[in-house]
mmCIF file of C-alpha atoms in Angstrom:
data_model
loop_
_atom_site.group_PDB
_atom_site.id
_atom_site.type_symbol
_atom_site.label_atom_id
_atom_site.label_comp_id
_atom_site.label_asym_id
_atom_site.label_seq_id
_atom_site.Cartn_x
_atom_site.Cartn_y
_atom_site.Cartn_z
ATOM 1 C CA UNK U 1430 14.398 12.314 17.234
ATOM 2 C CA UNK U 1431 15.857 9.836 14.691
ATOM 3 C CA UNK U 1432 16.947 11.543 11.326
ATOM 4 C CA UNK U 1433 17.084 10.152 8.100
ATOM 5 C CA UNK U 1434 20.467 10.910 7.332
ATOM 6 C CA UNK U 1435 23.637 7.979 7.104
ATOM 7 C CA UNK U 1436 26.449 7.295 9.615
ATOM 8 C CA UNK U 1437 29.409 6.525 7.004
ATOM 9 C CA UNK U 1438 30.316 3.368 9.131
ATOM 10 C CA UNK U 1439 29.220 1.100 11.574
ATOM 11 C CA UNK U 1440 31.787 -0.874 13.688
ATOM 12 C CA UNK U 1441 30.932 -4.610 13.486
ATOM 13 C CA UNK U 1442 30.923 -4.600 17.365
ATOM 14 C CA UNK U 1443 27.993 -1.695 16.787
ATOM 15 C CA UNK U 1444 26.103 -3.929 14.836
ATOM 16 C CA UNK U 1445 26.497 -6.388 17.305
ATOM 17 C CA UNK U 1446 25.175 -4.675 20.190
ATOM 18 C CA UNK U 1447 22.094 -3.389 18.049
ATOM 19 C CA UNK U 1448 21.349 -6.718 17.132
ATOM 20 C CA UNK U 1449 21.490 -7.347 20.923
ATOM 21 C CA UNK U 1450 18.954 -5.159 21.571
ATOM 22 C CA UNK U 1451 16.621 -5.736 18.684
ATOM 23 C CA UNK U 1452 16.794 -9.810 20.534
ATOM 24 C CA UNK U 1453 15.813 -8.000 23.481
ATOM 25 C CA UNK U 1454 13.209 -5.882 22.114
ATOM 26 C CA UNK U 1455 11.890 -9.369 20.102
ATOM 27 C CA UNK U 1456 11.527 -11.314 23.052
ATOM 28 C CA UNK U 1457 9.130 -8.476 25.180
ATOM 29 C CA UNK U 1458 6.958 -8.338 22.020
ATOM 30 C CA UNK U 1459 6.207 -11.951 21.076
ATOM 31 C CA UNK U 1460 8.370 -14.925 22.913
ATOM 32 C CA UNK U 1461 7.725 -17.279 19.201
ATOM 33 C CA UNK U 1462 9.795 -14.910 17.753
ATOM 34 C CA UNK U 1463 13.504 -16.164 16.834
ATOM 35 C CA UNK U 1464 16.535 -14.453 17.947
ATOM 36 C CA UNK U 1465 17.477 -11.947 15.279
ATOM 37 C CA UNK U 1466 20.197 -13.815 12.949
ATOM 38 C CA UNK U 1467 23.655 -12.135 11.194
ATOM 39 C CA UNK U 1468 22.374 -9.034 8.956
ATOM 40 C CA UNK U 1469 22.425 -10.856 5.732
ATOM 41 C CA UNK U 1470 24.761 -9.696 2.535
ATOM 42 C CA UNK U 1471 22.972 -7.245 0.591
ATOM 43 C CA UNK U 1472 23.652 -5.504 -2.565
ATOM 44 C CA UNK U 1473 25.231 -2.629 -1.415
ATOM 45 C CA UNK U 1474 26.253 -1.346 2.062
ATOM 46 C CA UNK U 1475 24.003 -1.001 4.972
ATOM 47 C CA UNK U 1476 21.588 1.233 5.316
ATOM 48 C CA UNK U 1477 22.093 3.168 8.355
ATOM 49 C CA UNK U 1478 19.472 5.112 10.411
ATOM 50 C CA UNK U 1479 21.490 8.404 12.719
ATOM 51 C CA UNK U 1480 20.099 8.432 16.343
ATOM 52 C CA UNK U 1481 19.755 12.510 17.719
ATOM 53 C CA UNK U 1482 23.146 11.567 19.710
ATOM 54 C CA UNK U 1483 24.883 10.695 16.240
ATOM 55 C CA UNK U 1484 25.253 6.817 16.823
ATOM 56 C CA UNK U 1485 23.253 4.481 14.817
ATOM 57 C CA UNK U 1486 19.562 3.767 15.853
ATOM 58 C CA UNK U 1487 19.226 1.104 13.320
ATOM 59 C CA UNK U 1488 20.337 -0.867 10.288
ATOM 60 C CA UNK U 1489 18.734 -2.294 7.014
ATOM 61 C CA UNK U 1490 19.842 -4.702 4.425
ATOM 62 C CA UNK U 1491 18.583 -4.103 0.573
ATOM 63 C CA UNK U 1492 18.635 -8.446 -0.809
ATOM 64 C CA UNK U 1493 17.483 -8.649 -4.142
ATOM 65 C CA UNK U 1494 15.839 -12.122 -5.628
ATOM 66 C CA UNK U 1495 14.994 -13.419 -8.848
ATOM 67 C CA UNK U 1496 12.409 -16.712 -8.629
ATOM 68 C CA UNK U 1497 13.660 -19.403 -11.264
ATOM 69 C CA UNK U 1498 10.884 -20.310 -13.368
ATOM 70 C CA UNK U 1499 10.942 -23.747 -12.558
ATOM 71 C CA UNK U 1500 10.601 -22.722 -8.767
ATOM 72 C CA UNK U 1501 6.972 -23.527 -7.571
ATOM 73 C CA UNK U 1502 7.647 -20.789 -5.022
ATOM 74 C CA UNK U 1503 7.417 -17.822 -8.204
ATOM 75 C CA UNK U 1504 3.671 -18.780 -7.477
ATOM 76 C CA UNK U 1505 3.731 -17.239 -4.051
ATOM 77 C CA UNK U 1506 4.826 -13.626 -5.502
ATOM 78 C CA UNK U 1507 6.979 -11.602 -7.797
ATOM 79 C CA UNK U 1508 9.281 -13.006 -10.246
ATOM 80 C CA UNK U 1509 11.954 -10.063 -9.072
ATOM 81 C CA UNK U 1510 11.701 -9.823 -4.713
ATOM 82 C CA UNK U 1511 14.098 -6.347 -3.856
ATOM 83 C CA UNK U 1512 13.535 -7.398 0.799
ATOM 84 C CA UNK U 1513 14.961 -5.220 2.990
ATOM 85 C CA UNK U 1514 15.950 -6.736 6.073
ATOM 86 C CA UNK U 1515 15.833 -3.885 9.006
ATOM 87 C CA UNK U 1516 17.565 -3.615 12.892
ATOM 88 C CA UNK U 1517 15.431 -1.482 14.908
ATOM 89 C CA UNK U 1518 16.146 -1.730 18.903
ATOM 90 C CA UNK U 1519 14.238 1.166 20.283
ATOM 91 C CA UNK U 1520 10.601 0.211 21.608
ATOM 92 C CA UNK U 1521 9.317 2.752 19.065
ATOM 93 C CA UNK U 1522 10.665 1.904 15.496
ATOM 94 C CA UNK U 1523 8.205 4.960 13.913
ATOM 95 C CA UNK U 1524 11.086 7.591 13.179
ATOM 96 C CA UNK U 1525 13.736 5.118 12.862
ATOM 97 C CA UNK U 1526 11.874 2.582 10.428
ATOM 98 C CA UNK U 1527 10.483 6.213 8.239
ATOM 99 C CA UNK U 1528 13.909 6.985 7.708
ATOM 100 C CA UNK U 1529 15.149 3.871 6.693
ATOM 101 C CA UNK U 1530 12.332 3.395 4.053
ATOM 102 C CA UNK U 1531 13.149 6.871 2.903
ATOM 103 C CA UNK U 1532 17.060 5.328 2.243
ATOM 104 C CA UNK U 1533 15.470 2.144 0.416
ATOM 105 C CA UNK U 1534 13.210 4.376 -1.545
ATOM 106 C CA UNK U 1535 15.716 5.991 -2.968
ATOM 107 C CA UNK U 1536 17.901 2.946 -3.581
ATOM 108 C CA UNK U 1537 15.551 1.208 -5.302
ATOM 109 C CA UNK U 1538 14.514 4.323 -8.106
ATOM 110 C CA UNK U 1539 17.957 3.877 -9.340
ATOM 111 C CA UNK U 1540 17.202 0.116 -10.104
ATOM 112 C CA UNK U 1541 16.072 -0.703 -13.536
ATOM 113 C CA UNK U 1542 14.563 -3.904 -11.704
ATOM 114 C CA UNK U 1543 12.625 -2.259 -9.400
ATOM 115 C CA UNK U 1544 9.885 -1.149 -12.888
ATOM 116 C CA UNK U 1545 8.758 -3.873 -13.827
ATOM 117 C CA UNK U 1546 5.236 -4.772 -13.116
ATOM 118 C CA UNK U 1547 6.648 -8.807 -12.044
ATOM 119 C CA UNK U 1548 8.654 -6.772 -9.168
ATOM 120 C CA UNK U 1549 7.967 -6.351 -5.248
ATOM 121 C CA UNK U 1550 9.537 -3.866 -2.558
ATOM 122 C CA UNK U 1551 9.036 -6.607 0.497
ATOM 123 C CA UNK U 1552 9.756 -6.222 4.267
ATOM 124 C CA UNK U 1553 8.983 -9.111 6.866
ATOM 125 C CA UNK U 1554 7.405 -7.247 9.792
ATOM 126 C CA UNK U 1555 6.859 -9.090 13.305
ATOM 127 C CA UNK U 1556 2.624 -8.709 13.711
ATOM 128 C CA UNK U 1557 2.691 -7.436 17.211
ATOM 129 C CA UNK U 1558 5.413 -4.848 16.458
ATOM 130 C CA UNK U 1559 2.427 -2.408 16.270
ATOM 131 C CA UNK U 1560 5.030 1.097 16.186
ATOM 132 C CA UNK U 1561 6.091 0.527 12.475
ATOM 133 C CA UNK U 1562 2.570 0.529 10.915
ATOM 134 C CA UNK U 1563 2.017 4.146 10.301
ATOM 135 C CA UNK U 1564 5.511 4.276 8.383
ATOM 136 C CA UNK U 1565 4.903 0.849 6.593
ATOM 137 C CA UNK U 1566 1.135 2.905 5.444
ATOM 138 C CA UNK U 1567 3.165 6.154 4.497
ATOM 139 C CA UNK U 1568 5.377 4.763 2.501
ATOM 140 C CA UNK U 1569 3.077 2.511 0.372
ATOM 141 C CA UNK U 1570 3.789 -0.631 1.605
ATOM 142 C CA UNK U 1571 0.268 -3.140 1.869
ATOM 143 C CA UNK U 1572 0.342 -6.095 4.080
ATOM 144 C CA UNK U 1573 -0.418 -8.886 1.949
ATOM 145 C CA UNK U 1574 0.323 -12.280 3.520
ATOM 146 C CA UNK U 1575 0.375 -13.429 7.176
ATOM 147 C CA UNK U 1576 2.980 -16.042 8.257
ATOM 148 C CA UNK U 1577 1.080 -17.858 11.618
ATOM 149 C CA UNK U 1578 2.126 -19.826 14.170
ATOM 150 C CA UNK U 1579 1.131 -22.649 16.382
ATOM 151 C CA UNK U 1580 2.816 -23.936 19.169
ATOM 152 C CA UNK U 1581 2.655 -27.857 20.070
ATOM 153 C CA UNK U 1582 -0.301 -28.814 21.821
ATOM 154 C CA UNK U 1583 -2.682 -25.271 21.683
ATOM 155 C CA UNK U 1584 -6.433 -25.893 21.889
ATOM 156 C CA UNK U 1585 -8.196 -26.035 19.014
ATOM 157 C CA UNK U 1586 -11.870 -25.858 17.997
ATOM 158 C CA UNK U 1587 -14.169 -28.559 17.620
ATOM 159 C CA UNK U 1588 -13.339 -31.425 15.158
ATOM 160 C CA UNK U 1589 -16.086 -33.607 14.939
ATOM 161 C CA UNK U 1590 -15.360 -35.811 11.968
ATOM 162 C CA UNK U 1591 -18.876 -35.228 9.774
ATOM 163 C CA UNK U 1592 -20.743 -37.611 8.934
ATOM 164 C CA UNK U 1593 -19.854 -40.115 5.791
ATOM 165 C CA UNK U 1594 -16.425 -38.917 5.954
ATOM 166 C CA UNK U 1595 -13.171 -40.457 6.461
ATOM 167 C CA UNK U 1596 -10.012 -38.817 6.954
ATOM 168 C CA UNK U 1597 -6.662 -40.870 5.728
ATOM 169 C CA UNK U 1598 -3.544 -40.572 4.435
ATOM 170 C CA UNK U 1599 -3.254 -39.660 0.968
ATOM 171 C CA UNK U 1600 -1.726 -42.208 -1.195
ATOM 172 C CA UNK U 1601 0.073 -41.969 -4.967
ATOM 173 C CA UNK U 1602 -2.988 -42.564 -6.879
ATOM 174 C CA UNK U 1603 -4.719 -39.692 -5.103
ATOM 175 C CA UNK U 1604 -2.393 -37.426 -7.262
ATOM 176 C CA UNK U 1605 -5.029 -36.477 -9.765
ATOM 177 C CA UNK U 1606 -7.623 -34.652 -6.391
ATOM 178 C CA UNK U 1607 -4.717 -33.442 -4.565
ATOM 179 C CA UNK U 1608 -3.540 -31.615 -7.405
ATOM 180 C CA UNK U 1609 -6.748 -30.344 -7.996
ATOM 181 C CA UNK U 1610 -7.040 -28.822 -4.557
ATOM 182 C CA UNK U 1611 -3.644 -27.360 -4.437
ATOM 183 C CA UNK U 1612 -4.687 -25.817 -7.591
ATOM 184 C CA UNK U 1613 -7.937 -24.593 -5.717
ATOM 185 C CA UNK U 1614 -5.808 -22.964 -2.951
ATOM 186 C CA UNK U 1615 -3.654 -20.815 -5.658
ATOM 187 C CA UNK U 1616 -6.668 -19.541 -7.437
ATOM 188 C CA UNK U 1617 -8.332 -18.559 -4.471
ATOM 189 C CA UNK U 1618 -5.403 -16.697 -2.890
ATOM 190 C CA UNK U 1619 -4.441 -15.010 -6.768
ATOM 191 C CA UNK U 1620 -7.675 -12.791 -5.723
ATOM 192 C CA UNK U 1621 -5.930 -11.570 -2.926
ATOM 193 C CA UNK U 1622 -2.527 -10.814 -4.538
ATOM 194 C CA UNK U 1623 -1.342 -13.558 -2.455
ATOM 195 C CA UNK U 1624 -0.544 -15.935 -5.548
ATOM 196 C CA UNK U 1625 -0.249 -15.790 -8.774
ATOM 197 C CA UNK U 1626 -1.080 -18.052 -11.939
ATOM 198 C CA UNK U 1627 1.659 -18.314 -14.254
ATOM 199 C CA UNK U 1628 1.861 -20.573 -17.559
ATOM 200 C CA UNK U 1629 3.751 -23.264 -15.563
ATOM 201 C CA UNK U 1630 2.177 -23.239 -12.258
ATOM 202 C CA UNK U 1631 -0.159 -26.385 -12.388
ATOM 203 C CA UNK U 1632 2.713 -28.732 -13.741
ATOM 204 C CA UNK U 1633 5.300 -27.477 -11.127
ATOM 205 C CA UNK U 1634 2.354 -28.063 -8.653
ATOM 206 C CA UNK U 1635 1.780 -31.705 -10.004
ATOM 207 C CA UNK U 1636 5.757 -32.553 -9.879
ATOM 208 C CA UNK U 1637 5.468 -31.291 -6.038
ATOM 209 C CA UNK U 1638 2.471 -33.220 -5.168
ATOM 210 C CA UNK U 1639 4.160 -36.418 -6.869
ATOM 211 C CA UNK U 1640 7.082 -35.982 -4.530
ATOM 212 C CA UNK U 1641 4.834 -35.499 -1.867
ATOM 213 C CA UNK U 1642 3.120 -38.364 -1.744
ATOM 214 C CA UNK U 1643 5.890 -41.183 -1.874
ATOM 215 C CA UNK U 1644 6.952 -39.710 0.912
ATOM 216 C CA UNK U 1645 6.533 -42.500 4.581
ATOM 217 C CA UNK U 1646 5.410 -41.857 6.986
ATOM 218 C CA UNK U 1647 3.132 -39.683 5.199
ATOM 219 C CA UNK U 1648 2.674 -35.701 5.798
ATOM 220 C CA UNK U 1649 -0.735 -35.619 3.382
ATOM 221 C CA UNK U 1650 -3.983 -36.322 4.429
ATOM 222 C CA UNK U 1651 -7.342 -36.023 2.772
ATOM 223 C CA UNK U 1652 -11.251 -35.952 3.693
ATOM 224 C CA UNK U 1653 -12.952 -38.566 1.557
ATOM 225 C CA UNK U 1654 -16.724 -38.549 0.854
ATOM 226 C CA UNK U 1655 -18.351 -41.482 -1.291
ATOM 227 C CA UNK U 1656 -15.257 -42.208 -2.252
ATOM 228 C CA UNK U 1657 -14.222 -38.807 -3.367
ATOM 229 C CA UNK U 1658 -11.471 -36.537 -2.040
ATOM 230 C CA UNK U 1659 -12.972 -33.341 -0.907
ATOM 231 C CA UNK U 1660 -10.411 -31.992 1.280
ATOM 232 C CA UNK U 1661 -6.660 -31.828 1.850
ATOM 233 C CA UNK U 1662 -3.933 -30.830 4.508
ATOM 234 C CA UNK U 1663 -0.485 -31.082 2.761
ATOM 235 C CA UNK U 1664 3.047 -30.332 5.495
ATOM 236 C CA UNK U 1665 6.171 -30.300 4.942
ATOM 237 C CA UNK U 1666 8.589 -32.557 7.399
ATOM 238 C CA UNK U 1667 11.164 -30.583 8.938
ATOM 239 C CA UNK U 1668 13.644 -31.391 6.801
ATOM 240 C CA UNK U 1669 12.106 -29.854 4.164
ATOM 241 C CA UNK U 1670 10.701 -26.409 6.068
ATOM 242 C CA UNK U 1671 14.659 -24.955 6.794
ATOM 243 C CA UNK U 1672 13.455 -22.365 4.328
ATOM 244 C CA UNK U 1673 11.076 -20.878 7.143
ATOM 245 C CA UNK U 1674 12.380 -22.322 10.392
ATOM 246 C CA UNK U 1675 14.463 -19.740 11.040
ATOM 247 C CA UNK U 1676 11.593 -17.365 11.409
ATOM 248 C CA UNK U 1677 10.182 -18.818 14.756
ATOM 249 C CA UNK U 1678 11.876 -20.000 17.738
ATOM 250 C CA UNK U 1679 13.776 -22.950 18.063
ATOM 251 C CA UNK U 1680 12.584 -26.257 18.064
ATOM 252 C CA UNK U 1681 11.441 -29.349 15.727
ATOM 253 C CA UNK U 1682 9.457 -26.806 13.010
ATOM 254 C CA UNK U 1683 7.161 -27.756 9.941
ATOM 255 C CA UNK U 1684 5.379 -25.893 7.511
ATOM 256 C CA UNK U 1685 1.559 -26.239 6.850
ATOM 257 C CA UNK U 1686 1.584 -25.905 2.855
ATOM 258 C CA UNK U 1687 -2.034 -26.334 2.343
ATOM 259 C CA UNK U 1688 -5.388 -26.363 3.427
ATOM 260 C CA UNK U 1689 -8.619 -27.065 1.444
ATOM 261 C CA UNK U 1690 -11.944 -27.678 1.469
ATOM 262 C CA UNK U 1691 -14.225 -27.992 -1.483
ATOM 263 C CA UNK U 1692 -16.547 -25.019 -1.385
ATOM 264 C CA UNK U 1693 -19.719 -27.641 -1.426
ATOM 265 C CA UNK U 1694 -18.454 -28.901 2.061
ATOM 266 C CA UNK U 1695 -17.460 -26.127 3.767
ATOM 267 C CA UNK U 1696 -18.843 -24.914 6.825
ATOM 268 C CA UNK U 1697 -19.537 -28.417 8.082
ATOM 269 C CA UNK U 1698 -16.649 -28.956 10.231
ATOM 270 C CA UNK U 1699 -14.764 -30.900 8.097
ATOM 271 C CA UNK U 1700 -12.030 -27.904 7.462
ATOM 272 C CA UNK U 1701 -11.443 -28.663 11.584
ATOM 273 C CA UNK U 1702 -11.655 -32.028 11.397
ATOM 274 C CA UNK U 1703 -8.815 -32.568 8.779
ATOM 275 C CA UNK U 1704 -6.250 -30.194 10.953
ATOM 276 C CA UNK U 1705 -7.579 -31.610 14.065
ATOM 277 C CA UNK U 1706 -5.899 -34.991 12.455
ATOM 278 C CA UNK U 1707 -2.782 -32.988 11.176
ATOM 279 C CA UNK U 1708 -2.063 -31.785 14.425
ATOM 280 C CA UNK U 1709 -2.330 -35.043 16.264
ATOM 281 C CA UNK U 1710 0.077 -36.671 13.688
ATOM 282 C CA UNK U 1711 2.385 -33.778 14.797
ATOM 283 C CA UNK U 1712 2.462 -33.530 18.123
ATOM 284 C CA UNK U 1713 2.664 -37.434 17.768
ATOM 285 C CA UNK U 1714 5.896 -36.919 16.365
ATOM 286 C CA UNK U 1715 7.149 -34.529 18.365
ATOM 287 C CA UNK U 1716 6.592 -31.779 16.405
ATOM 288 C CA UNK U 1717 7.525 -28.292 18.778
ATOM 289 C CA UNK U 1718 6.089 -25.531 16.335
ATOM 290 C CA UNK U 1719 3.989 -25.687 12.801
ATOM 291 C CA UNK U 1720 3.716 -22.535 10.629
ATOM 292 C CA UNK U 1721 1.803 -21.751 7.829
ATOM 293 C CA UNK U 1722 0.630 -18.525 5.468
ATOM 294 C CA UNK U 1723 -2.503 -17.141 4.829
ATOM 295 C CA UNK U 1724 -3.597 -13.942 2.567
ATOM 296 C CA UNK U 1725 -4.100 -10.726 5.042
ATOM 297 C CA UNK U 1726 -7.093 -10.459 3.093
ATOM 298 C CA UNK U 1727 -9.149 -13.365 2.807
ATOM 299 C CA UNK U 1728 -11.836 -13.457 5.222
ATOM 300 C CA UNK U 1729 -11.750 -17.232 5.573
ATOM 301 C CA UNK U 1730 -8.155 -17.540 6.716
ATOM 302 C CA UNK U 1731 -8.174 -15.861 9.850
ATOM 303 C CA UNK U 1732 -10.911 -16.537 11.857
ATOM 304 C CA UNK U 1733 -10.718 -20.227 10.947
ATOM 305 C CA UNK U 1734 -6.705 -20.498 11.517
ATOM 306 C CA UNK U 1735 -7.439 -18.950 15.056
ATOM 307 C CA UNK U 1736 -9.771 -21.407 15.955
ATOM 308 C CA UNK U 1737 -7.148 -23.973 14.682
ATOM 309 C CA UNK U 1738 -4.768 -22.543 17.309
ATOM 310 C CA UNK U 1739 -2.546 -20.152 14.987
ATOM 311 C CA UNK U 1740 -2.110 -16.578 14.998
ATOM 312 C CA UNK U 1741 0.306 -13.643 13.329
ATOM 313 C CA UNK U 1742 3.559 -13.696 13.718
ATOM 314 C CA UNK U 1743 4.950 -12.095 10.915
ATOM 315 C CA UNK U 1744 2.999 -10.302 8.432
ATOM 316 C CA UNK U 1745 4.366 -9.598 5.015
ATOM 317 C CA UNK U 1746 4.134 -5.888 3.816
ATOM 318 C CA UNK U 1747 5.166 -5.166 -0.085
ATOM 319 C CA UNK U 1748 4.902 -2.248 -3.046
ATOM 320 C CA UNK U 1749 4.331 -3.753 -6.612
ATOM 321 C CA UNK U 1750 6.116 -3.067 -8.584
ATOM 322 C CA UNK U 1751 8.759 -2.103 -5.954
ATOM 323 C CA UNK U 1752 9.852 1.374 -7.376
ATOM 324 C CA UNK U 1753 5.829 2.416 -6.320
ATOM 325 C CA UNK U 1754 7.665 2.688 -2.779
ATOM 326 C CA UNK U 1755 7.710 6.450 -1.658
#
């Protein structure tokens, strides 16, 4: 029985060897998942879970983030992020990962940060770690975004291209639509607490979507009807997807950044049709692994990413504001 009570020190080589076994543990539950990296430097000690024979039986890390305002990624969440980073080995995490919420809990009602409303308590959890939900649930935490994964080459659905449609490369001058659609994307997933509008989003969005498109060869393309661009698929070359590499295996990794469809075209295959494309431009180029995010709410996203070939890999559990963690 794991109690929540703190070893006062943990031996480097002890970290070490848990880490060892959380790697272990990672690769029986899903094989896309990375090897666990260093425990990152937090803002105060480790957090340290007491096995019932008095060594450790896991570790957490308390980071705490503040989003620039001229960082488009402040749409994707809280202004203030307060992640805790856990080391769990056992095959059952439910004691172990109870107690080490209980620690962060308390850390984080001493934290004048942790009240304001622009404020999140986050924790990455891997999706098919299934023994952590019922502490995740006690302790307030709501899974709010899904981080999915396709490997090179997976099946996908159908992807007839529809009729009157063309599917291309998007160019400079379609800056004006693409924006628009990215724009579409955000204000669908603010209903799901997935984004959020803020008084600068749609010109951060435009200076992205400029950069975006100069790039060659190009990693936007867009569904044109009559002349007018009614869907988009926007990546990010590897180069620019470090940020969420890490989180997968390794390999040649990109980052899906968007997906839309005009809601007046939807359900006609053209969704498929524009990833079907995407995907053959990556695997063209060699691309091992493409990830992407979806809301855990919005009933669109997952049945249509699993057709696509994706599915969970991580899934993103928060509090807002983070001192609503118990």
């Amino acid at each position: 029985m794991t109690e929540a009570k703190r070893v006062p020190w943990v031996s480097p080589d002890v970290v070490d060897d848990l880490s060892e076994a959380v790697g272990r543990r990672w690769r029986d539950l899903d094989p896309m998942l990375p090897a666990p990296r260093d425990l990152p430097d937090g803002c105060m000690a480790p957090f340290v879970v007491a096995g019932a024979n008095g060594r450790p039986a896991g570790v957490g890390v308390c980071r705490h983030r503040q989003i620039p305002d001229d960082a488009l990624d402040q749409v994707w969440g809280t202004v203030t992020r307060l992640e805790l980073t856990p080391g769990l080995p056992e095959p059952d995490t439910s004691a172990a990962l109870d107690a080490l919420l209980g620690q962060w809990r308390d850390h984080l009602a001493a934290l004048p940060e942790a009240i304001g409303e622009d404020s999140a308590a986050i924790i990455n959890w891997p999706s098919r770690d299934v023994s952590g939900i019922k502490a995740l649930l006690k302790h307030g935490m709501q899974p709010i975004a899904v981080l999915a994964v396709r490997p090179a080459g997976r099946p996908a659905g159908s992807s007839d291209i529809p009729p009157g449609v063309v599917i291309r490369e998007a160019r400079p001058d379609d800056l004006d639509a693409v924006t628009e659609l990215e724009m579409g994307v955000i204000r669908f997933d603010a209903q799901f607490g997935a984004a959020i509008m803020r008084p600068a989003t749609e010109a951060l969005v435009d200076e992205d979507t400029r950069k975006a498109l100069t790039k060659r060869p190009g990693w936007v393309w867009v569904a044109e009807r009559d002349g007018r661009v009614v869907g988009l698929v926007n990546v990010q070359p590897p180069e620019e997807s470090a940020w969420i590499a890490f989180m997968t295996r390794p390999g040649t990794t990109v980052y899906l950044q968007t997906m839309f469809v005009r809601p007046d075209e939807r359900s006609g295959g053209l969704g498929a049709a524009l990833v079907k494309r995407a995907h053959d431009e990556l695997d063209a180029r060699g691309i091992s692994t493409t990830l992407l995010h979806h809301a855990q709410m919005n009933p669109l996203s997952a049945p249509f990413w699993n057709r696509m070939g994706y599915r969970p890999l991580w899934t993103g559990w928060e509090t807002r504001p983070a001192s609503a963690l118990r």
